[in-house]
mmCIF file of C-alpha atoms and ligand atoms in Angstrom:
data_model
loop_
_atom_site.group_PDB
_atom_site.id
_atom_site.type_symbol
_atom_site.label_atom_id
_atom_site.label_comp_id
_atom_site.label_asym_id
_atom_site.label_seq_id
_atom_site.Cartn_x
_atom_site.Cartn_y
_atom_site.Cartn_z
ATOM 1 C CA UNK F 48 7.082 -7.769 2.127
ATOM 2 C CA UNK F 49 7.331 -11.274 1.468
ATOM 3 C CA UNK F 50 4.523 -13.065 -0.516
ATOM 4 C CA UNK F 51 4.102 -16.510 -0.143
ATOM 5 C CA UNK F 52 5.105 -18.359 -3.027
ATOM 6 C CA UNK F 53 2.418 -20.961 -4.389
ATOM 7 C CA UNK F 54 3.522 -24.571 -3.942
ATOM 8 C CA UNK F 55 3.567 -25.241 -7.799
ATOM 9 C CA UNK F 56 4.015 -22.566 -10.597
ATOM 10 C CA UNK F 57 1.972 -23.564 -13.331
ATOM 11 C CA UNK F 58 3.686 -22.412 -16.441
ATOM 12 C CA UNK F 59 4.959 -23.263 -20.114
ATOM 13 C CA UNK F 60 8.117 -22.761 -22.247
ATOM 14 C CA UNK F 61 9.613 -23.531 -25.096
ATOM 15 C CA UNK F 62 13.001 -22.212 -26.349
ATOM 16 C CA UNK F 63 13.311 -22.658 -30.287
ATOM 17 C CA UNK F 64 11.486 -25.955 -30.326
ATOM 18 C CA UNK F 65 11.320 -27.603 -33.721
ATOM 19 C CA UNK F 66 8.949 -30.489 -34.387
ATOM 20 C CA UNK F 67 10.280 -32.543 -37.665
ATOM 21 C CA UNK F 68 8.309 -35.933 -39.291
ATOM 22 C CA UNK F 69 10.156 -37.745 -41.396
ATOM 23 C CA UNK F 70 8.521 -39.745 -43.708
ATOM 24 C CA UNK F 71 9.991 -42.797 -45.082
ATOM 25 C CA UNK F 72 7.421 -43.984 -47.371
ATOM 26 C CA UNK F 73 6.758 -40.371 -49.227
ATOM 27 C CA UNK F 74 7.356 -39.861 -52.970
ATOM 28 C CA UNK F 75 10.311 -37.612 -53.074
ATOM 29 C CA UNK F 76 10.787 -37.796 -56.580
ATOM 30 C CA UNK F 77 8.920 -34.538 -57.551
ATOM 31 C CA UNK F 78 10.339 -32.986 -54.132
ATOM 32 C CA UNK F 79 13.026 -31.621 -55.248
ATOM 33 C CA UNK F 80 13.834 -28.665 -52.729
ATOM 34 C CA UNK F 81 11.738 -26.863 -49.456
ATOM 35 C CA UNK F 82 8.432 -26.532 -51.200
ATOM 36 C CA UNK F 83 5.907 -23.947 -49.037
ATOM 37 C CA UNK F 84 2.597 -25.044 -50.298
ATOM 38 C CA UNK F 85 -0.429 -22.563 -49.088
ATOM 39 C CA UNK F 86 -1.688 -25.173 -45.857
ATOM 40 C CA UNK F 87 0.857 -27.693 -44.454
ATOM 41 C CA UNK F 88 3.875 -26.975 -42.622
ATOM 42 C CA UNK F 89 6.910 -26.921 -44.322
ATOM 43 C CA UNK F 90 8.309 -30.062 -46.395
ATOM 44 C CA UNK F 91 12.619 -30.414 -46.586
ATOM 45 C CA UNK F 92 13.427 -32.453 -49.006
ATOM 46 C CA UNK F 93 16.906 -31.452 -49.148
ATOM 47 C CA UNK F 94 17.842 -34.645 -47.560
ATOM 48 C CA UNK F 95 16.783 -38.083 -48.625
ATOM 49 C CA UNK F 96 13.877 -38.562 -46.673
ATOM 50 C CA UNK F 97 11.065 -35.932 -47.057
ATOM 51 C CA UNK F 98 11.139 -34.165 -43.681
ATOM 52 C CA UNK F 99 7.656 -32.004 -42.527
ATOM 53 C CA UNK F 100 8.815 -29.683 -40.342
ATOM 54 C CA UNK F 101 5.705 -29.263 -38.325
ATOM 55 C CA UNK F 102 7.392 -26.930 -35.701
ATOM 56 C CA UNK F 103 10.092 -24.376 -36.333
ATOM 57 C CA UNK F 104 12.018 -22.054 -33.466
ATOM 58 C CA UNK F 105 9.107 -21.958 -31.184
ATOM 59 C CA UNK F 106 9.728 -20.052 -28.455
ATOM 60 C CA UNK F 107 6.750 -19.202 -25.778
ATOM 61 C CA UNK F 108 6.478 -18.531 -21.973
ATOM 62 C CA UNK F 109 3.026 -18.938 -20.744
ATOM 63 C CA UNK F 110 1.966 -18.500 -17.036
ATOM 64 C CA UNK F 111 -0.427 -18.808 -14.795
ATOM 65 C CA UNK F 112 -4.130 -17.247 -15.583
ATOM 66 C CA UNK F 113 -3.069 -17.215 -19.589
ATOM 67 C CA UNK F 114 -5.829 -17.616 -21.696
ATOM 68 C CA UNK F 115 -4.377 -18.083 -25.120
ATOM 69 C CA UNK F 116 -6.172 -18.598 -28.485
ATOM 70 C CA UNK F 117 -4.313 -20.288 -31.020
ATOM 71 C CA UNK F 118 -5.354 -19.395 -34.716
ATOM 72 C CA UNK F 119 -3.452 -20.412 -38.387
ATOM 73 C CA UNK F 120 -4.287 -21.767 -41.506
ATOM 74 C CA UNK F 121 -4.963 -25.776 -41.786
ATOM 75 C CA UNK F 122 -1.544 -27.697 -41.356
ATOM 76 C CA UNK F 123 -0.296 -24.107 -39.654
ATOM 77 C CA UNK F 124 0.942 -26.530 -36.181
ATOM 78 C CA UNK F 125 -1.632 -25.753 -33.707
ATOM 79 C CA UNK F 126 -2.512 -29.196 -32.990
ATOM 80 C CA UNK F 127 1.364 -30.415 -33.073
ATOM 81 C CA UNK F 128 2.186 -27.371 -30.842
ATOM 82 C CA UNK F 129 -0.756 -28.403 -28.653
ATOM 83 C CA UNK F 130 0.909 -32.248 -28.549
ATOM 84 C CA UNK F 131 4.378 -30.484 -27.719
ATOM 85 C CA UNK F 132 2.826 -28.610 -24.891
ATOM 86 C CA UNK F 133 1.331 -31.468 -23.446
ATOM 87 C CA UNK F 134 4.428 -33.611 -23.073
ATOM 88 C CA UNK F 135 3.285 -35.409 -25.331
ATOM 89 C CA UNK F 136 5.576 -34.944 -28.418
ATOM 90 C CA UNK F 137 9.019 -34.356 -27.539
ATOM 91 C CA UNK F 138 10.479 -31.610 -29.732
ATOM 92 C CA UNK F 139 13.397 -32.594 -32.427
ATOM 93 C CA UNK F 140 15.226 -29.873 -31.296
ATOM 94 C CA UNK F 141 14.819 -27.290 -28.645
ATOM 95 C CA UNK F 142 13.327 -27.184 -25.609
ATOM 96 C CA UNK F 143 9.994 -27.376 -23.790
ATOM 97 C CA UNK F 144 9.558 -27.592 -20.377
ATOM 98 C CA UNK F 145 5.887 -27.782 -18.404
ATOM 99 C CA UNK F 146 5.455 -27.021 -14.740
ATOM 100 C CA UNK F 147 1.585 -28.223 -13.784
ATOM 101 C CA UNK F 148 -0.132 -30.947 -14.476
ATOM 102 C CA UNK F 149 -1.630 -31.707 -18.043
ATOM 103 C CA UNK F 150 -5.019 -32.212 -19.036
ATOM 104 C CA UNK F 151 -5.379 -32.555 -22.920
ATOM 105 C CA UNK F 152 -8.187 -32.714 -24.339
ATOM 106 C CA UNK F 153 -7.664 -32.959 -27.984
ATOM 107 C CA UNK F 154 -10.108 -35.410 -28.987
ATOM 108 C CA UNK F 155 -13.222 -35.873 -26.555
ATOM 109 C CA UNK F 156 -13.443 -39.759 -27.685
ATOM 110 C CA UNK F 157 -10.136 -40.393 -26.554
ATOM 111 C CA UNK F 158 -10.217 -43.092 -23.784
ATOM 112 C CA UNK F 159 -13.712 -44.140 -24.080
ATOM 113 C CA UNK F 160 -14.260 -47.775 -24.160
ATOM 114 C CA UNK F 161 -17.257 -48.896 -26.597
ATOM 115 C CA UNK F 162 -17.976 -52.413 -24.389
ATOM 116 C CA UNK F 163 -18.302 -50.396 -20.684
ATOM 117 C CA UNK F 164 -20.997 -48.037 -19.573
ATOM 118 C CA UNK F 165 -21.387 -44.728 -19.915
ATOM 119 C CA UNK F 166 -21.128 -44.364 -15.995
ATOM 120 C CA UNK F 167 -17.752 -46.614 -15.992
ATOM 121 C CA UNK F 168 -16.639 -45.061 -19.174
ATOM 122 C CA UNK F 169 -17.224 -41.340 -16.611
ATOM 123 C CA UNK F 170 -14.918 -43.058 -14.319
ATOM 124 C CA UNK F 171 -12.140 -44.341 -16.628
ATOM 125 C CA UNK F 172 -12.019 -40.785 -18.263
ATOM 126 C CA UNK F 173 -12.082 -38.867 -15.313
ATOM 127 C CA UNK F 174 -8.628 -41.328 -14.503
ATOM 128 C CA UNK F 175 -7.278 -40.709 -17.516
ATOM 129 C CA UNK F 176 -7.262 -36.811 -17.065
ATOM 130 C CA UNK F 177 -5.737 -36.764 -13.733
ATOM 131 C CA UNK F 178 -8.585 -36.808 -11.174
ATOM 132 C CA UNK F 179 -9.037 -39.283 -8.501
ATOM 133 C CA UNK F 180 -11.666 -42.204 -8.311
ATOM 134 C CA UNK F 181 -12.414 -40.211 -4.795
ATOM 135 C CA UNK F 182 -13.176 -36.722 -6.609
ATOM 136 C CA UNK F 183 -14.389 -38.544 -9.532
ATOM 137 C CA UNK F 184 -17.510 -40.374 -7.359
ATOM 138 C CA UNK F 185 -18.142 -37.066 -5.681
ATOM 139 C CA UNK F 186 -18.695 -36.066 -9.048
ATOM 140 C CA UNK F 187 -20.431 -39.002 -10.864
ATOM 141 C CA UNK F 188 -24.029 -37.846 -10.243
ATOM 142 C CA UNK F 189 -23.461 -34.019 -11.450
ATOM 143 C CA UNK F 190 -22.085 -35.050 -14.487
ATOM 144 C CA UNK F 191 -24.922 -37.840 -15.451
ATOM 145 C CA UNK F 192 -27.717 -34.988 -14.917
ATOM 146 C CA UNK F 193 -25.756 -32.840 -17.168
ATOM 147 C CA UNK F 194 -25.597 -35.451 -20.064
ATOM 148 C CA UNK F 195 -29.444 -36.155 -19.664
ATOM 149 C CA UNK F 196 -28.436 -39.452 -20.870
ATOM 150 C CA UNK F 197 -31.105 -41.152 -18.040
ATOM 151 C CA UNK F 198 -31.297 -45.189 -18.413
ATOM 152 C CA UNK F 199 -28.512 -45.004 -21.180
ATOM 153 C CA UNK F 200 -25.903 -44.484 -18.891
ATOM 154 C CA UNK F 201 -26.294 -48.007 -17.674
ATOM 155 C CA UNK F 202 -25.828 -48.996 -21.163
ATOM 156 C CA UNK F 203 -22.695 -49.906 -23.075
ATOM 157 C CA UNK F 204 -21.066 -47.139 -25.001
ATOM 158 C CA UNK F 205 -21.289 -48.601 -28.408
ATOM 159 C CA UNK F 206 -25.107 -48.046 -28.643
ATOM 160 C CA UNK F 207 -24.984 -44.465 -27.812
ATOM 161 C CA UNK F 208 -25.286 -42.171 -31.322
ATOM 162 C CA UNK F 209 -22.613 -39.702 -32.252
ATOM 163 C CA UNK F 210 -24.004 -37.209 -30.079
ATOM 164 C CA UNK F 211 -24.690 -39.252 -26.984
ATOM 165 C CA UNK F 212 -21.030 -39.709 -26.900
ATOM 166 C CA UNK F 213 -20.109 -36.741 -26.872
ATOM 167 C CA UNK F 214 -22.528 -35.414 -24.231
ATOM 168 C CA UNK F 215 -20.948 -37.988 -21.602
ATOM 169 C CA UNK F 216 -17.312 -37.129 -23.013
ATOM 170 C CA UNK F 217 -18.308 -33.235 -22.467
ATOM 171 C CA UNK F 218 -20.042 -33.922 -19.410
ATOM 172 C CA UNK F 219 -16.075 -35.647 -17.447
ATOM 173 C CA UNK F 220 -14.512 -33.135 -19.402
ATOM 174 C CA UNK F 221 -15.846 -29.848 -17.793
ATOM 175 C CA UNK F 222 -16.390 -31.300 -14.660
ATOM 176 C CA UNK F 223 -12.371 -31.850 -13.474
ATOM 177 C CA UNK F 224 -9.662 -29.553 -12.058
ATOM 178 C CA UNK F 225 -6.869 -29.201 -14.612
ATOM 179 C CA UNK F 226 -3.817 -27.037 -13.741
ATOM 180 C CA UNK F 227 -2.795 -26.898 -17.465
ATOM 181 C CA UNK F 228 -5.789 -27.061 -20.075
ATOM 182 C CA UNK F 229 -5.022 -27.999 -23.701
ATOM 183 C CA UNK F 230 -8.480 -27.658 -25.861
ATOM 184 C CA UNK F 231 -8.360 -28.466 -29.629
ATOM 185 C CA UNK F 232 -11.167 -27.623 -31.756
ATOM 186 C CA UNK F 233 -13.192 -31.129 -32.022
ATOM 187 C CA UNK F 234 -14.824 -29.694 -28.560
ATOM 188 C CA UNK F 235 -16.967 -26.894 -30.809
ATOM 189 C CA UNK F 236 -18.097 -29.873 -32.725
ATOM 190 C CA UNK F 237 -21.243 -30.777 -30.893
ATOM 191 C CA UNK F 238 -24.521 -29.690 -31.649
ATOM 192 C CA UNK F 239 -25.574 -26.132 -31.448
ATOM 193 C CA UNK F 240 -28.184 -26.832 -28.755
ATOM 194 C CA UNK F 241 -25.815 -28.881 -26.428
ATOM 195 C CA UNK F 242 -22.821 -26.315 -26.661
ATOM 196 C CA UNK F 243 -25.168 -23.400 -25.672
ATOM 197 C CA UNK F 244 -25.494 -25.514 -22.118
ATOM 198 C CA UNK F 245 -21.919 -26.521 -22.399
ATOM 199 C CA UNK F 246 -20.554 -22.886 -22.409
ATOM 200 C CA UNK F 247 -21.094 -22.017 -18.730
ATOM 201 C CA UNK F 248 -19.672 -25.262 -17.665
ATOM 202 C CA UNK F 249 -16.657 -24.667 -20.356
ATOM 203 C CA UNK F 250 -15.914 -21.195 -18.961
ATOM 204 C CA UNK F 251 -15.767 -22.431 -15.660
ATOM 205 C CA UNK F 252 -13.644 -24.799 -16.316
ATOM 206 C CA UNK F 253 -11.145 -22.354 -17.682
ATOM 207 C CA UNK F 254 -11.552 -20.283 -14.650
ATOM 208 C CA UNK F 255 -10.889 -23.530 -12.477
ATOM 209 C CA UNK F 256 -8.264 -24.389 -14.400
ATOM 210 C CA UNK F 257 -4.701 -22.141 -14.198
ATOM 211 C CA UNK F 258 -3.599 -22.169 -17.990
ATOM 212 C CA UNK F 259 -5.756 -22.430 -20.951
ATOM 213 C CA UNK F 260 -4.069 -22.815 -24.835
ATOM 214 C CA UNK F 261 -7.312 -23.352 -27.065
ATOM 215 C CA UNK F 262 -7.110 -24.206 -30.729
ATOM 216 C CA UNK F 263 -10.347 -23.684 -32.431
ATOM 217 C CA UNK F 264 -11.040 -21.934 -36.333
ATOM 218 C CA UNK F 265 -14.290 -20.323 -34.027
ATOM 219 C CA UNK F 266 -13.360 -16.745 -33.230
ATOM 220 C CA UNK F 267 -17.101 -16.733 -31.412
ATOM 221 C CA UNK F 268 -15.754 -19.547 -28.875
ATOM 222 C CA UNK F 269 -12.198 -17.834 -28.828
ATOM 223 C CA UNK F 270 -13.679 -14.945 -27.928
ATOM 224 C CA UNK F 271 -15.733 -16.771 -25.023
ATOM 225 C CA UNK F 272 -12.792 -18.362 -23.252
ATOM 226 C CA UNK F 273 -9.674 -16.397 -24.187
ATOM 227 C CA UNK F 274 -8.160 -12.939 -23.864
ATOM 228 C CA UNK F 275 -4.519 -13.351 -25.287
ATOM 229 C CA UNK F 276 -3.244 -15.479 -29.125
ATOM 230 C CA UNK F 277 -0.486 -16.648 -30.690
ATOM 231 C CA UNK F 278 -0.729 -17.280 -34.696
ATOM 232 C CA UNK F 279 0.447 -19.870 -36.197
ATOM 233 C CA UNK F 280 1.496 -20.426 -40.234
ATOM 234 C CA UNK F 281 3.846 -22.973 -41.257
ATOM 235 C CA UNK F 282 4.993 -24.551 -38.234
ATOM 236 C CA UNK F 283 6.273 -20.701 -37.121
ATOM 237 C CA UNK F 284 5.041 -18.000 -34.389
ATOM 238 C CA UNK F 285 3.568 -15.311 -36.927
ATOM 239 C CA UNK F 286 2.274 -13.407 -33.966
ATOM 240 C CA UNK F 287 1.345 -13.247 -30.030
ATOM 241 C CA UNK F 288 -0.575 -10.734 -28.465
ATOM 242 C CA UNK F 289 -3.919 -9.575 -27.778
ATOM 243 C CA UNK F 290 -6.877 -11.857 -29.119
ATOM 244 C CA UNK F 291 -8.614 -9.174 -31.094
ATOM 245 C CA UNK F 292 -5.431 -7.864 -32.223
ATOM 246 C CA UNK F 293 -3.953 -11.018 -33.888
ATOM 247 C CA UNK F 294 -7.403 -11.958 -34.924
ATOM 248 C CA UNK F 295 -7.715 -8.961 -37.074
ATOM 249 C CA UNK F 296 -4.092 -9.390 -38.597
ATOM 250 C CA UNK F 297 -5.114 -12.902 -39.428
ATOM 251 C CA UNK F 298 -8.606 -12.224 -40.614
ATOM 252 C CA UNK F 299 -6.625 -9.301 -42.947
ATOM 253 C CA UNK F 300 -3.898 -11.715 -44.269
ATOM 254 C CA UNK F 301 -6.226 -14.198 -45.028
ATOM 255 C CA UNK F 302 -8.561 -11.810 -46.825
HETATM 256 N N1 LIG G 577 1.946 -37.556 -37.236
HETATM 257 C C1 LIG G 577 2.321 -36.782 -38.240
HETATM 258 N N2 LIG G 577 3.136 -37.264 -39.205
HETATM 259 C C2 LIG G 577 3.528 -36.485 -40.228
HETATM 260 N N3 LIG G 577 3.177 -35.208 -40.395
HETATM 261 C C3 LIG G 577 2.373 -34.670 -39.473
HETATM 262 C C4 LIG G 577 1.887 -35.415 -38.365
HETATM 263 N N4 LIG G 577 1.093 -34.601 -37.625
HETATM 264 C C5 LIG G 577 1.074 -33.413 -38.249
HETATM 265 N N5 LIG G 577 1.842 -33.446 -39.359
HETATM 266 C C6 LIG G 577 2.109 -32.338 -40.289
HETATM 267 O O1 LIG G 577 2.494 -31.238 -39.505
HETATM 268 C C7 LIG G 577 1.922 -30.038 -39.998
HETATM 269 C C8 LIG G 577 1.113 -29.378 -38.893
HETATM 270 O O2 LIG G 577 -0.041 -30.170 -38.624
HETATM 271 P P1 LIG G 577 -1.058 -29.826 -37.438
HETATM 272 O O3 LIG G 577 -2.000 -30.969 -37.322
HETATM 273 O O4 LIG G 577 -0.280 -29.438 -36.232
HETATM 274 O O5 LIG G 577 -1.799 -28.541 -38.031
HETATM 275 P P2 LIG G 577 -3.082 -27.733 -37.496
HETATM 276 O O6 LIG G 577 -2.677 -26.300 -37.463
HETATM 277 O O7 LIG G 577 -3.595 -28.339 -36.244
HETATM 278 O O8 LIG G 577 -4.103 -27.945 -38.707
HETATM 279 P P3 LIG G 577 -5.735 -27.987 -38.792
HETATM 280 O O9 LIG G 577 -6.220 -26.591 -38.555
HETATM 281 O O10 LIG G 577 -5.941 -28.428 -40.202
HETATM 282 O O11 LIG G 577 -6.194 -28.992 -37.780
HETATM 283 C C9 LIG G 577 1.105 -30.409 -41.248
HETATM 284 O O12 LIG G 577 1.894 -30.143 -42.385
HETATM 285 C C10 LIG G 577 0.891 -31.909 -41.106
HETATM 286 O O13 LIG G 577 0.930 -32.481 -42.390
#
């Protein structure tokens, strides 16, 4: 029997994909050969200029409905893997390619402009992470109950507090249709109160959207919105599988 194919297959891969920084302005002097330090990715100094190799031989194939943690030590990649899924870095050498259409959300200030309103600044976001100014007024009014921002909305951003901000960032951000959903971990850093509501719109934004790859040090909020993880330490693949079986190798290493 034939099954209808769906117009777009959402999916991810990467074939040994390396990620490398040089840095021209670093003090080599003391850097005499690869150093492995305990965070950081690795540092080649074998050539002139001090390379960090952020990403080494990452290879991955992710598919539709993957729900994928991704866990390492600070400096392990997962935010420079994140960047590579998105498009956004390309890698050094390697290969990545991405079928689906990307929303990243890596930083919830990103694309927020301090001299608009918070309603405008809705819009402009909304733009920014691939939604129409159509879908976007359907959705205008949803998302400024959820903020419970009121009169403030009319305001300009730059007199909202910390918070504020990121009520109206969370408040676009669950509310659009991503095929591919990159989520680092400055989304679990809003107030305990707030991301209690937040969760039910977060998980069903992952169920709206067809690929999730979530970065977080939160196991709790791992646990919440993934089923699958790949570990990260020094810019390498340590380990993919299921979540609570690569978070209890990692919770056991690091121990
Ligand atoms: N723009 C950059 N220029 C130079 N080095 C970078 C850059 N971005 C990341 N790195 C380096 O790449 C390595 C991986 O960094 P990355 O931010 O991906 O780690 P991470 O796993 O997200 O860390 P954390 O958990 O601390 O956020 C680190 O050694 C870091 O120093």
């Amino acid at each position: 029997m034939n099954v209808s194919e769906p117009t777009r297959r959402v999916s991810i891969t990467t074939k040994d994909a390396c990620v490398d920084f040089p840095i021209f302005d670093a003090k080599s002097r003391s850097l005499k050969k690869t150093v492995i330090g305990l965070v950081g990715g690795n540092i080649a100094s074998t050539s002139k200029v001090p390379i960090i190799e952020a990403l080494t031989d990452v290879t991955l194939h992710l598919e539709h409905g993957a729900r994928v943690a991704l866990v390492g030590h600070n400096g392990a990649g997962k935010t420079t893997l994140l960047r590579l899924l998105s498009g956004i870095y390309e890698p050094t050498r390697g290969v990545a390619e991405i079928s689906g259409r990307v929303a990243p959300i890596f930083d919830l200030g990103v694309g927020m402009d301090p001299e608009i309103s918070g309603l405008d600044n809705i819009m402009i976001r909304g733009l920014f992470l691939g939604m129409s100014r159509k879908q976007m007024e359907q959705r205008i009014d949803d998302i400024a109950d959820f903020t419970e921002l009121g009169d403030f909305l009319r305001m300009p951003l730059r007199t909202y507090s910390t918070g504020m901000r990121v009520r109206l960032a969370l408040g676009v951000v669950t509310s659009i249709d991503p095929e591919i959903l990159l989520l680092d971990e400055g989304i679990g850093a809003v107030d305990a109160a707030f991301l209690e509501k937040s969760k039910k719109r977060l998980s069903d934004l992952v169920d709206r959207s067809g690929l999730l790859v979530f970065a977080s040090h939160s196991d709790e909020f791992l646990r919440e919105l993934c089923d699958t993880a790949i570990w990260m330490e020094h810019g390498r693949v340590k380990m993919q599988g299921e979540l609570e079986e690569v978070l209890r190798a990692y919770k056991g290493q690091a121990a």
